[in-house]
mmCIF file of C-alpha atoms in Angstrom:
data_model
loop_
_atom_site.group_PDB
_atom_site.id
_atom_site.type_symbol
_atom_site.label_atom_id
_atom_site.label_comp_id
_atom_site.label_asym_id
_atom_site.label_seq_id
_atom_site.Cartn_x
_atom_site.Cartn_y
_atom_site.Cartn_z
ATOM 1 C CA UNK A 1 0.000 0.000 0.000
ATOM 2 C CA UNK A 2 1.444 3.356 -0.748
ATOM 3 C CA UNK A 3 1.680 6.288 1.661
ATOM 4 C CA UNK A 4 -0.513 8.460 0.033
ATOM 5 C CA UNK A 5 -3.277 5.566 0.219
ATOM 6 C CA UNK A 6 -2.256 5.215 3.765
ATOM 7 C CA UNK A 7 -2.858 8.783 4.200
ATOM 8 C CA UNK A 8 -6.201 9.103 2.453
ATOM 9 C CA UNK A 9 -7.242 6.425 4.765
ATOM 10 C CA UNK A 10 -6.529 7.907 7.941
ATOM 11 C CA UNK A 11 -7.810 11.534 6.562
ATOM 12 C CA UNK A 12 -11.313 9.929 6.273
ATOM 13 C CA UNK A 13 -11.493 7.855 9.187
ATOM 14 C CA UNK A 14 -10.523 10.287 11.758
ATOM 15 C CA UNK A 15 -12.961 13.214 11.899
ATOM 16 C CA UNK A 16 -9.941 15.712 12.944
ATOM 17 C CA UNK A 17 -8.054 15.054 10.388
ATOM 18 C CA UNK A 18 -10.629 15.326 7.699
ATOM 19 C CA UNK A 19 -11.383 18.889 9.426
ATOM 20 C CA UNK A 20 -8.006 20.003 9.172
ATOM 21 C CA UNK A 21 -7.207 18.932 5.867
ATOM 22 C CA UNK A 22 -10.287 20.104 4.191
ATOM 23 C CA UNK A 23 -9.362 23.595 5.960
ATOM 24 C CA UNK A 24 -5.846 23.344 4.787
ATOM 25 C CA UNK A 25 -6.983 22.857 1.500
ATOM 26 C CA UNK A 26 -9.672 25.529 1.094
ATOM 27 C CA UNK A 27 -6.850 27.934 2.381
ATOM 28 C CA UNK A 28 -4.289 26.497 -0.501
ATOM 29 C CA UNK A 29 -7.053 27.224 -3.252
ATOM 30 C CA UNK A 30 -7.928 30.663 -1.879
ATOM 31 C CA UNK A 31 -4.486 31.537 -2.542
ATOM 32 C CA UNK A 32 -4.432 30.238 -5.776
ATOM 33 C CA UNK A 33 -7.440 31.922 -6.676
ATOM 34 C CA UNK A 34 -5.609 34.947 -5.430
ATOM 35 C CA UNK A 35 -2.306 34.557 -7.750
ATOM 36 C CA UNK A 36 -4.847 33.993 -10.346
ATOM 37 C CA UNK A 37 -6.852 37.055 -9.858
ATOM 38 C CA UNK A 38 -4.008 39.104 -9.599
ATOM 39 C CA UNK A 39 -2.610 37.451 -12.710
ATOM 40 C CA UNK A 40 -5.547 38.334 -14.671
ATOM 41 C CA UNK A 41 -6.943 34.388 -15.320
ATOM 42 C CA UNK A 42 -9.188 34.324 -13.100
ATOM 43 C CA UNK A 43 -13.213 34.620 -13.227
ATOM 44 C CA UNK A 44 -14.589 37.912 -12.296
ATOM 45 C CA UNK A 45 -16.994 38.715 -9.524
ATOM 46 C CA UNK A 46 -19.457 39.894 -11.448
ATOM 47 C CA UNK A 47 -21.890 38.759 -13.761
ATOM 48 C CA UNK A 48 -21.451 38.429 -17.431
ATOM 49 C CA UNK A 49 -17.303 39.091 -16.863
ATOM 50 C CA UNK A 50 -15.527 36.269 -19.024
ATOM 51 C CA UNK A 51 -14.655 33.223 -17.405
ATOM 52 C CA UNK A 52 -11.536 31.364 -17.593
ATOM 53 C CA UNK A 53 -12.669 27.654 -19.067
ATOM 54 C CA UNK A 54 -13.578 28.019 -22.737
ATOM 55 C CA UNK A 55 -16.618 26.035 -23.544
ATOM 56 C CA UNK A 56 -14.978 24.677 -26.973
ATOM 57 C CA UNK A 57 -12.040 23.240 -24.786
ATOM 58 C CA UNK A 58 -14.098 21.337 -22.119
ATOM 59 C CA UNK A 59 -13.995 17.361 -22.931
ATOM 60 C CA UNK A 60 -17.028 16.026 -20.753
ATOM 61 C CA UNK A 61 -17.159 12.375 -19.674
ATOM 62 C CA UNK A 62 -20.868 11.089 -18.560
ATOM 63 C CA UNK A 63 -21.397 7.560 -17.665
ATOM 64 C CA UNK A 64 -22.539 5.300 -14.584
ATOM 65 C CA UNK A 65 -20.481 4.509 -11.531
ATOM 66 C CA UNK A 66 -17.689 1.942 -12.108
ATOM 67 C CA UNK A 67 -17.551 2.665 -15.561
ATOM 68 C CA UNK A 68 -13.861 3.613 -16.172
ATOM 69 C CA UNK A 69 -13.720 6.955 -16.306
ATOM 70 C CA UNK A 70 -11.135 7.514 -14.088
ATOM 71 C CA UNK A 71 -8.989 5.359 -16.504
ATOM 72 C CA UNK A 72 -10.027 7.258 -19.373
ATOM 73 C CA UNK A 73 -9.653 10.827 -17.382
ATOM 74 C CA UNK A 74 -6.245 10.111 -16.691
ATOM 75 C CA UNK A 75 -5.089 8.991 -20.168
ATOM 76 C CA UNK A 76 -7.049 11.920 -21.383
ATOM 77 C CA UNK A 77 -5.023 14.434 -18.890
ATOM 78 C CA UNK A 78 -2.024 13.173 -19.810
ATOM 79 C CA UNK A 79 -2.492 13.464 -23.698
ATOM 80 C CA UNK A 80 -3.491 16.873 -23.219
ATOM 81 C CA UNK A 81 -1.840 18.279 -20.753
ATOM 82 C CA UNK A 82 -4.709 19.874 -18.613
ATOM 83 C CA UNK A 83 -6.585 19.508 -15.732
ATOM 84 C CA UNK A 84 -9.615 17.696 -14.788
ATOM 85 C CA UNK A 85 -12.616 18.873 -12.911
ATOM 86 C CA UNK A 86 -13.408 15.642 -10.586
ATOM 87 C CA UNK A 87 -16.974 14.722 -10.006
ATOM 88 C CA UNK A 88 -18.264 18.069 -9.542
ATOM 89 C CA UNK A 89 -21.956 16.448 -9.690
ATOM 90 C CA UNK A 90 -22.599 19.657 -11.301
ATOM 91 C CA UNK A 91 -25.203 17.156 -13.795
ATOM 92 C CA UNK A 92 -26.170 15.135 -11.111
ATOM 93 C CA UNK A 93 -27.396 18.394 -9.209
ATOM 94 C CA UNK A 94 -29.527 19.785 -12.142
ATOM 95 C CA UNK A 95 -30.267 16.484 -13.420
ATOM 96 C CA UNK A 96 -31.928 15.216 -10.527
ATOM 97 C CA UNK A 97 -33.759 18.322 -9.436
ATOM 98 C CA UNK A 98 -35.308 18.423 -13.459
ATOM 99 C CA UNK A 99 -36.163 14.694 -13.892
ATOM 100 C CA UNK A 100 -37.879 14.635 -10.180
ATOM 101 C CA UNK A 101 -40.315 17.862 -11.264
ATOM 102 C CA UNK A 102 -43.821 16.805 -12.196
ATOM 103 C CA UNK A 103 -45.591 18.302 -15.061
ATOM 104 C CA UNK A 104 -47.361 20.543 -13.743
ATOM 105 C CA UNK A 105 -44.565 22.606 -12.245
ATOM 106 C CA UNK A 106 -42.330 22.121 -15.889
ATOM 107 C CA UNK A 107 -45.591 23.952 -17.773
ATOM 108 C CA UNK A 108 -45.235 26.891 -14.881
ATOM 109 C CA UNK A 109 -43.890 30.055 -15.010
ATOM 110 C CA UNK A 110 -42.917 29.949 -11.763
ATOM 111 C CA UNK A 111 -40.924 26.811 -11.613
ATOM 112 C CA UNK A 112 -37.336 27.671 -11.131
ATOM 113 C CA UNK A 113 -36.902 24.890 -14.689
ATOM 114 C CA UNK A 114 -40.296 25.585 -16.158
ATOM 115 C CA UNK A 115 -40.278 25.377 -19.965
ATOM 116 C CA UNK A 116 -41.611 28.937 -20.524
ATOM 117 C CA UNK A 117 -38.497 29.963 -19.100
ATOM 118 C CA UNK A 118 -36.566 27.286 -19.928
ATOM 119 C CA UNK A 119 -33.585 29.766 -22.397
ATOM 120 C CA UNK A 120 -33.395 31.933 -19.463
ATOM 121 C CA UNK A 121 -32.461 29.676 -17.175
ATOM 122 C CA UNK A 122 -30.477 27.533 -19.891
ATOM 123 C CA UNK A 123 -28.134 30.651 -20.130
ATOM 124 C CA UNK A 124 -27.987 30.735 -16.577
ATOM 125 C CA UNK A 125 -26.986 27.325 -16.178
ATOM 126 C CA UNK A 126 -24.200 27.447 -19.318
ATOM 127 C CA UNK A 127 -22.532 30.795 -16.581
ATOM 128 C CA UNK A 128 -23.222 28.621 -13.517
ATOM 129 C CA UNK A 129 -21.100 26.081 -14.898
ATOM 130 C CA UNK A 130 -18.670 28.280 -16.625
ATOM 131 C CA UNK A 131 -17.774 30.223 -13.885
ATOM 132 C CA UNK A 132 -17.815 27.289 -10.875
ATOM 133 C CA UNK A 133 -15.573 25.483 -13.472
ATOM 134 C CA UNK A 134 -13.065 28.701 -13.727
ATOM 135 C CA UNK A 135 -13.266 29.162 -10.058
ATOM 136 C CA UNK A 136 -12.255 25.527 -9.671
ATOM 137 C CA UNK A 137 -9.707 25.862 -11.583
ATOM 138 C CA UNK A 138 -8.149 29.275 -11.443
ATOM 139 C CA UNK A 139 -4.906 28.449 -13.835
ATOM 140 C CA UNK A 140 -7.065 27.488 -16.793
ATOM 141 C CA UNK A 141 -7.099 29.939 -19.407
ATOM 142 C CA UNK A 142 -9.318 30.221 -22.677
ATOM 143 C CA UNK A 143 -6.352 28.071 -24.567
ATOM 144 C CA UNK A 144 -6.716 25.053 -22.034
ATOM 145 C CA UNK A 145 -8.713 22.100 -22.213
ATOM 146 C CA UNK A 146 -10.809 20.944 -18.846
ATOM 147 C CA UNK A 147 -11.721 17.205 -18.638
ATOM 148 C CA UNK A 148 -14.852 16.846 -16.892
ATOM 149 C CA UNK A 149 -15.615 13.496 -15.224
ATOM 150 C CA UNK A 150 -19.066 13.268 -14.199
ATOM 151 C CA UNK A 151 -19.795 9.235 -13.425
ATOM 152 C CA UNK A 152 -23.101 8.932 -12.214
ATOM 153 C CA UNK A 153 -24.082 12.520 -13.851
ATOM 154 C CA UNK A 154 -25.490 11.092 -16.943
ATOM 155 C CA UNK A 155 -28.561 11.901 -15.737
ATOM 156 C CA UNK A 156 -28.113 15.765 -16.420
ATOM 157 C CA UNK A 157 -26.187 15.599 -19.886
ATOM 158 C CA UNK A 158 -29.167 16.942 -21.321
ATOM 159 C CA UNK A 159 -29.474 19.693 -20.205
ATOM 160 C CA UNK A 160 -25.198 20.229 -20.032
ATOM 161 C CA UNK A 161 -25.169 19.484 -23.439
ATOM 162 C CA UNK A 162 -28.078 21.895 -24.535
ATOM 163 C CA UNK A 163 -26.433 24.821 -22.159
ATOM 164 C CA UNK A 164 -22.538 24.143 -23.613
ATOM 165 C CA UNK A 165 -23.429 22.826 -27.453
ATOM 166 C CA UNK A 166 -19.461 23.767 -28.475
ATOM 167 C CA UNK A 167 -18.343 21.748 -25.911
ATOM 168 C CA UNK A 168 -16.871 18.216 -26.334
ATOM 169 C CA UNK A 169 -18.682 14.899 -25.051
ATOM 170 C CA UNK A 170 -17.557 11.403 -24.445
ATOM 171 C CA UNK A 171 -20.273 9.014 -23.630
ATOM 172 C CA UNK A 172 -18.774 5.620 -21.475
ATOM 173 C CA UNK A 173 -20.846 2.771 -21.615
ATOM 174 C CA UNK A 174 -20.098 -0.546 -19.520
ATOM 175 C CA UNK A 175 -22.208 -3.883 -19.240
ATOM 176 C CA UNK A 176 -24.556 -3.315 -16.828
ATOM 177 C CA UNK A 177 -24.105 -6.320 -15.115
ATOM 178 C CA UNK A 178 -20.154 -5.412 -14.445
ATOM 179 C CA UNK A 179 -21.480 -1.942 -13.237
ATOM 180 C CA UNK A 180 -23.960 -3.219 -10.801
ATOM 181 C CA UNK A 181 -21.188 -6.162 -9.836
ATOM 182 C CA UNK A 182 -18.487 -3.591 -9.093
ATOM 183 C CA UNK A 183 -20.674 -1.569 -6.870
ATOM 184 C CA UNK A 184 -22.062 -4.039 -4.900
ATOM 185 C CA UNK A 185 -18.583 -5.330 -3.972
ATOM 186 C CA UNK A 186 -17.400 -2.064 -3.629
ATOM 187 C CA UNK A 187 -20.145 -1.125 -0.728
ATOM 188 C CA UNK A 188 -18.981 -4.411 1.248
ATOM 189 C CA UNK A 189 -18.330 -3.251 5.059
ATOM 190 C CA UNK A 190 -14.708 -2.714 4.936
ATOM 191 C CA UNK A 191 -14.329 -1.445 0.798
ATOM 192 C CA UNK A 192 -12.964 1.372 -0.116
ATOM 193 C CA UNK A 193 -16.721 2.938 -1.269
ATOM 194 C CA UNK A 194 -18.336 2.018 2.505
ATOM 195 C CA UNK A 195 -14.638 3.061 3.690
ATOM 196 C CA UNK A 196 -15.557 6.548 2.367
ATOM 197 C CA UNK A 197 -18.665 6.956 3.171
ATOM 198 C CA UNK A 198 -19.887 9.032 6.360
ATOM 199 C CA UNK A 199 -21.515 6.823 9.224
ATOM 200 C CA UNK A 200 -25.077 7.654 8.197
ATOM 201 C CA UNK A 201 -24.813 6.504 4.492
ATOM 202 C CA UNK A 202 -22.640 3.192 6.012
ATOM 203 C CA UNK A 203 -25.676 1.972 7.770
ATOM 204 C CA UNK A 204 -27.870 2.057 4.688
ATOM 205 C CA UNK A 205 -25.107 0.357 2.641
ATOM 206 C CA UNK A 206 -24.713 -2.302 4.904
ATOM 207 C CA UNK A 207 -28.841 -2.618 4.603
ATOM 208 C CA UNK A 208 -28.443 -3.431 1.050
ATOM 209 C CA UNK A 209 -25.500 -5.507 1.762
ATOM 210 C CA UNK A 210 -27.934 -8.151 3.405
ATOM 211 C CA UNK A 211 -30.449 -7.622 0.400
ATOM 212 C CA UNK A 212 -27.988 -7.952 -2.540
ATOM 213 C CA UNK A 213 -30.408 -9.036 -4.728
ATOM 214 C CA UNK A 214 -33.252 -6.142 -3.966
ATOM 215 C CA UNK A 215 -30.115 -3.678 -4.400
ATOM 216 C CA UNK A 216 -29.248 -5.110 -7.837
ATOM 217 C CA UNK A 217 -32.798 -4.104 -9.395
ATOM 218 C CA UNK A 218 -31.997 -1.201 -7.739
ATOM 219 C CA UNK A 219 -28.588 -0.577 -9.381
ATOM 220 C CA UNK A 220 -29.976 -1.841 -12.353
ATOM 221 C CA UNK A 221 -33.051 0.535 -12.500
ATOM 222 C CA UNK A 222 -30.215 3.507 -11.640
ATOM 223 C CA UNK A 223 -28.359 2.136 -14.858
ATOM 224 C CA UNK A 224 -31.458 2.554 -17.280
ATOM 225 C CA UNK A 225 -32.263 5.889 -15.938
ATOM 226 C CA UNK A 226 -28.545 7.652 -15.999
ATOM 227 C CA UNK A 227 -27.590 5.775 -19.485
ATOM 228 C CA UNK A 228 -31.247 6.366 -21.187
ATOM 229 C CA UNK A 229 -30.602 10.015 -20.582
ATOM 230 C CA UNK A 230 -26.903 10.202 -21.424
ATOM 231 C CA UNK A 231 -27.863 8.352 -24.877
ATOM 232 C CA UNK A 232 -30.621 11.138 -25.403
ATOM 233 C CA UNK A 233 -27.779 13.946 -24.686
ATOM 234 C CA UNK A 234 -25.402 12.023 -26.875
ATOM 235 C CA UNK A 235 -27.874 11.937 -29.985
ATOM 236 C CA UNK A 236 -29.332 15.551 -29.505
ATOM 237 C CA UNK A 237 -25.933 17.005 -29.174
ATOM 238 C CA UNK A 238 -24.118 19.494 -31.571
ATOM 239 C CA UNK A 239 -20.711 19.626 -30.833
ATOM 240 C CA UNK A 240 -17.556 16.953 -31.330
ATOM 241 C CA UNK A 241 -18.887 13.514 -29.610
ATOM 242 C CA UNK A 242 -17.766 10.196 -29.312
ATOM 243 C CA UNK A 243 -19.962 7.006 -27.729
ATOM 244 C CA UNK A 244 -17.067 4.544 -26.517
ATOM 245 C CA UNK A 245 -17.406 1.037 -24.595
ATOM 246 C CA UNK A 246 -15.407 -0.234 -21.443
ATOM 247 C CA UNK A 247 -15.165 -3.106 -23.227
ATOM 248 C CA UNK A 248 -13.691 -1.971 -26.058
ATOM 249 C CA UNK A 249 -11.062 0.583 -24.357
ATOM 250 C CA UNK A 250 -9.989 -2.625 -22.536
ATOM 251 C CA UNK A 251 -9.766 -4.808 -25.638
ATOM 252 C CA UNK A 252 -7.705 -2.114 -27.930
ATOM 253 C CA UNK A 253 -6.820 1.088 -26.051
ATOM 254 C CA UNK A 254 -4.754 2.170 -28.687
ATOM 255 C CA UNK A 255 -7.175 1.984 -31.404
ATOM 256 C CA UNK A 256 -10.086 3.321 -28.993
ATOM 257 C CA UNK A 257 -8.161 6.334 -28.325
ATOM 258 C CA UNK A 258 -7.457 7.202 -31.826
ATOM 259 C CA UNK A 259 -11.196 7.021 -32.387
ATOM 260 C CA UNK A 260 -11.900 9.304 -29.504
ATOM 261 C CA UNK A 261 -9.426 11.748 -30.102
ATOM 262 C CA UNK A 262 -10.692 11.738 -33.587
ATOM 263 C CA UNK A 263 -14.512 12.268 -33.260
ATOM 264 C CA UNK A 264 -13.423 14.542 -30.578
ATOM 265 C CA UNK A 265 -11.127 16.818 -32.796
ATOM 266 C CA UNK A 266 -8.329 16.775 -30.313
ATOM 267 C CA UNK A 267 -4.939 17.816 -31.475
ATOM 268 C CA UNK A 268 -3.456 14.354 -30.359
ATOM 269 C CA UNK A 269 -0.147 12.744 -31.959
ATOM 270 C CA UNK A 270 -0.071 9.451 -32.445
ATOM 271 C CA UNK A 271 3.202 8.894 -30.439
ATOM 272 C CA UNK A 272 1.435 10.560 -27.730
ATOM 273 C CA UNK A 273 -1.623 8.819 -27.647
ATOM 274 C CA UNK A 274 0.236 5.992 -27.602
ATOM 275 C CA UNK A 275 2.580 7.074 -24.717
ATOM 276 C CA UNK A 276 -0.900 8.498 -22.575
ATOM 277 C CA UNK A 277 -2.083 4.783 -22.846
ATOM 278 C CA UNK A 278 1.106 2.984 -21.995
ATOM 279 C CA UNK A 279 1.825 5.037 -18.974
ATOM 280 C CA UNK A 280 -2.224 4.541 -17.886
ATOM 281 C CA UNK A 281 -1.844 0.313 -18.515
ATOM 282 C CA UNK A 282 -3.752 -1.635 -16.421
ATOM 283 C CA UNK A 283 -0.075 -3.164 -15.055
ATOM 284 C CA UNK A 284 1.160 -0.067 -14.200
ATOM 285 C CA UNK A 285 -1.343 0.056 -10.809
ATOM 286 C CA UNK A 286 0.566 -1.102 -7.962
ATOM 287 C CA UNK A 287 -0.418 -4.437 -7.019
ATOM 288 C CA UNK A 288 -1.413 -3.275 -3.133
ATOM 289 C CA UNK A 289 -3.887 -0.863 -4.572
ATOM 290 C CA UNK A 290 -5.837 -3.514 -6.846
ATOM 291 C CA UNK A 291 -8.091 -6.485 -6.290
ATOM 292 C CA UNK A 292 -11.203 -7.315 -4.464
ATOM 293 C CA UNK A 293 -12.617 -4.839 -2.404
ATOM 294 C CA UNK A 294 -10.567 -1.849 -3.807
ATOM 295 C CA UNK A 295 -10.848 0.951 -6.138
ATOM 296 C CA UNK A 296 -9.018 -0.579 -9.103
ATOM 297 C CA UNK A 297 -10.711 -3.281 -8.834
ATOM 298 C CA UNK A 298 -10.666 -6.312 -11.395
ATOM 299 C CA UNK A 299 -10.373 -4.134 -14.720
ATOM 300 C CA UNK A 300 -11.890 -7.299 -16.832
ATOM 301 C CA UNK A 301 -15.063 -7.311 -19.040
ATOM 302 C CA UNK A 302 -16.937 -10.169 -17.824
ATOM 303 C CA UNK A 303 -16.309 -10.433 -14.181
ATOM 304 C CA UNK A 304 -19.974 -10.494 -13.466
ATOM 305 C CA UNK A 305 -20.367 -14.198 -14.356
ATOM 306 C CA UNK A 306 -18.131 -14.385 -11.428
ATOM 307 C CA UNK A 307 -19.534 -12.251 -8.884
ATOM 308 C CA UNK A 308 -23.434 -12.310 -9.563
ATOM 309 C CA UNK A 309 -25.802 -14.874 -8.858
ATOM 310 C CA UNK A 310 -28.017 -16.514 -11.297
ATOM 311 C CA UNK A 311 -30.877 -14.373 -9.919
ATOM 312 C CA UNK A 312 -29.482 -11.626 -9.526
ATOM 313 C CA UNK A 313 -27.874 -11.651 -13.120
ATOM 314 C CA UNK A 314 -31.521 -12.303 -14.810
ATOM 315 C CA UNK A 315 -32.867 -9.206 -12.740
ATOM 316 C CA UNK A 316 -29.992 -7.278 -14.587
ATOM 317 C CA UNK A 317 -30.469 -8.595 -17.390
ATOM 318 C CA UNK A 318 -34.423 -8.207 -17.364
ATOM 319 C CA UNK A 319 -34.502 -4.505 -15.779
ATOM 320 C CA UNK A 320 -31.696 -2.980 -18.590
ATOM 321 C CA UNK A 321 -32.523 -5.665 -21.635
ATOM 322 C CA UNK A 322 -33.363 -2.802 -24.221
ATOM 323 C CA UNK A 323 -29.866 -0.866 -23.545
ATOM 324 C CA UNK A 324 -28.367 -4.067 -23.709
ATOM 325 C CA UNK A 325 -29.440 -4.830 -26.618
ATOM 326 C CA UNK A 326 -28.782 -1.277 -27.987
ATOM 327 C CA UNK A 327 -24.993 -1.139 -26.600
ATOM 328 C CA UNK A 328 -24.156 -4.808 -27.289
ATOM 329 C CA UNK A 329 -26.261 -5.787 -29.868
ATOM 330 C CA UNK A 330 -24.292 -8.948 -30.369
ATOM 331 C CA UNK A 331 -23.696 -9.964 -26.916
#
């Protein structure tokens, strides 16, 4: 185990520590935002002043949980030399709140995301996002790219996508029986995902723990609604796009890449796509920081016929079978 695993560990199970280090770090991002402002690169304070991120520049990744988007976010870093905004749930947040309205309120005036007012608040969303990002990010300037990786915040690439048209979108589909696998073993008491969650959310996870076959239609029914809307964004959407599998990243990363840099229109060499995915290999995770139970977990299409039970593979199977069949038609 490294020391900087060892270290994230102890942050988040001692309340003291996670205190002091989230203090330490809002203090080291204030002064960044400072240099920056001083600098000129940063976002304004007011409203309408230009923001750092350019639109055109931001590559955003939507997909499920335990999809491989940390995989792709770092290869994607490296070949461009940028910065990633990580899991700002800035789609989950508007994504959730929109889906969850009822009709009645969407036909309204008044709602906050009615449709009368739906270009005002559209615009409103494209500078909420604009500027957070900037703010985020204070060293990113309109020439920079951003990678945005948003697993779980499928949900909200439509309205992302219609607020930020120029920008770039990746779309990362995995089996939904490997998703749903992952998570449940990740969630185990003693994991690293029940490791990092607060006390509260552990005793609900260790509920569905003793119901893993009620929390598989579960996952399942979470898969259909966050990849039915992702694949909506992904058709409707006007600027560079690219739909890419797990699977097939896995099978030829190489040749993936070149097809995702090239749908994306990313100025990518060849010799350094290649050298983004050979320093991002699977065998370059250290071997303490892989396996069952942990974040980099088993990395192999497939693993579900090991991990799920007859049942709860059919209940998958049954809950997700149209994007199934539309992802892998010939599985």
């Amino acid at each position: 185990m490294s020391d900087l695993v060892r270290v994230k560990r102890a942050v988040r199970k001692n309340p003291t520590l996670r205190r002091a280090f989230y203090r330490a770090r809002g203090l080291y991002h204030g002064a960044r935002m400072a240099v920056a402002a001083r600098s000129g690169s940063a976002p304004g304070g007011e409203p309408g002043e230009a923001a750092g991120v350019d639109p055109a520049r931001t590559v955003w990744i939507f997909s499920t949980a335990r999809s491989g988007t940390t995989w792709l976010r770092g290869m994607l870093t490296d070949l461009l030399g940028c910065e990633a905004w990580e899991e700002p749930k800035v789609a989950q947040l508007f994504g959730d709140f929109y889906e969850r309205a009822q009709e009645g309120q969407l036909g309204s005036v008044d709602f906050v995301m009615g449709d009368p007012t739906r270009k005002a608040w559209t615009g409103a969303l494209r500078s909420f996002v604009l500027r957070t990002a900037s703010a985020s990010h204070p060293s990113v300037g309109p020439g920079d790219y951003l990678v945005v990786k948003e697993p779980g915040g499928a949900l909200g690439a439509p309205l992302i996508a219609e607020a930020l048209p120029e920008s770039r979108m990746v779309l990362l589909v995995r089996d939904p029986r490997d998703v749903v696998a992952s998570v449940l073993d990740a969630q185990k008491e003693g994991n690293w995902m029940y490791e990092a969650m607060d006390e509260s959310r552990r005793g609900r996870a260790t509920s569905a723990d003793k119901n893993r076959t009620a929390y598989a239609r579960i996952l399942a029914n979470r898969y259909v609604r966050q990849m039915s809307s992702g694949k909506e964004a992904f058709d409707a959407h006007r600027g560079p796009k690219t739909l890419v599998r797990y699977e097939d990243l896995r099978s030829d990363t190489l040749g993936t890449m070149r097809r995702l840099c090239s749908e994306l229109r990313l100025p990518a060499e060849d010799e350094r796509i290649a050298r983004a995915v050979g320093e991002r290999a699977w065998d370059k995770v250290p071997p303490a920081e892989k396996g069952e139970g942990k974040f980099y977990r088993k990395g192999k299409p497939g693993g579900w016929k090991e991990d799920l039970s007859a049942r709860q593979a059919e209940i998958v199977e049954s809950v997700t079978a149209p994007l199934l069949t539309r992802f892998y038609p010939r599985a």
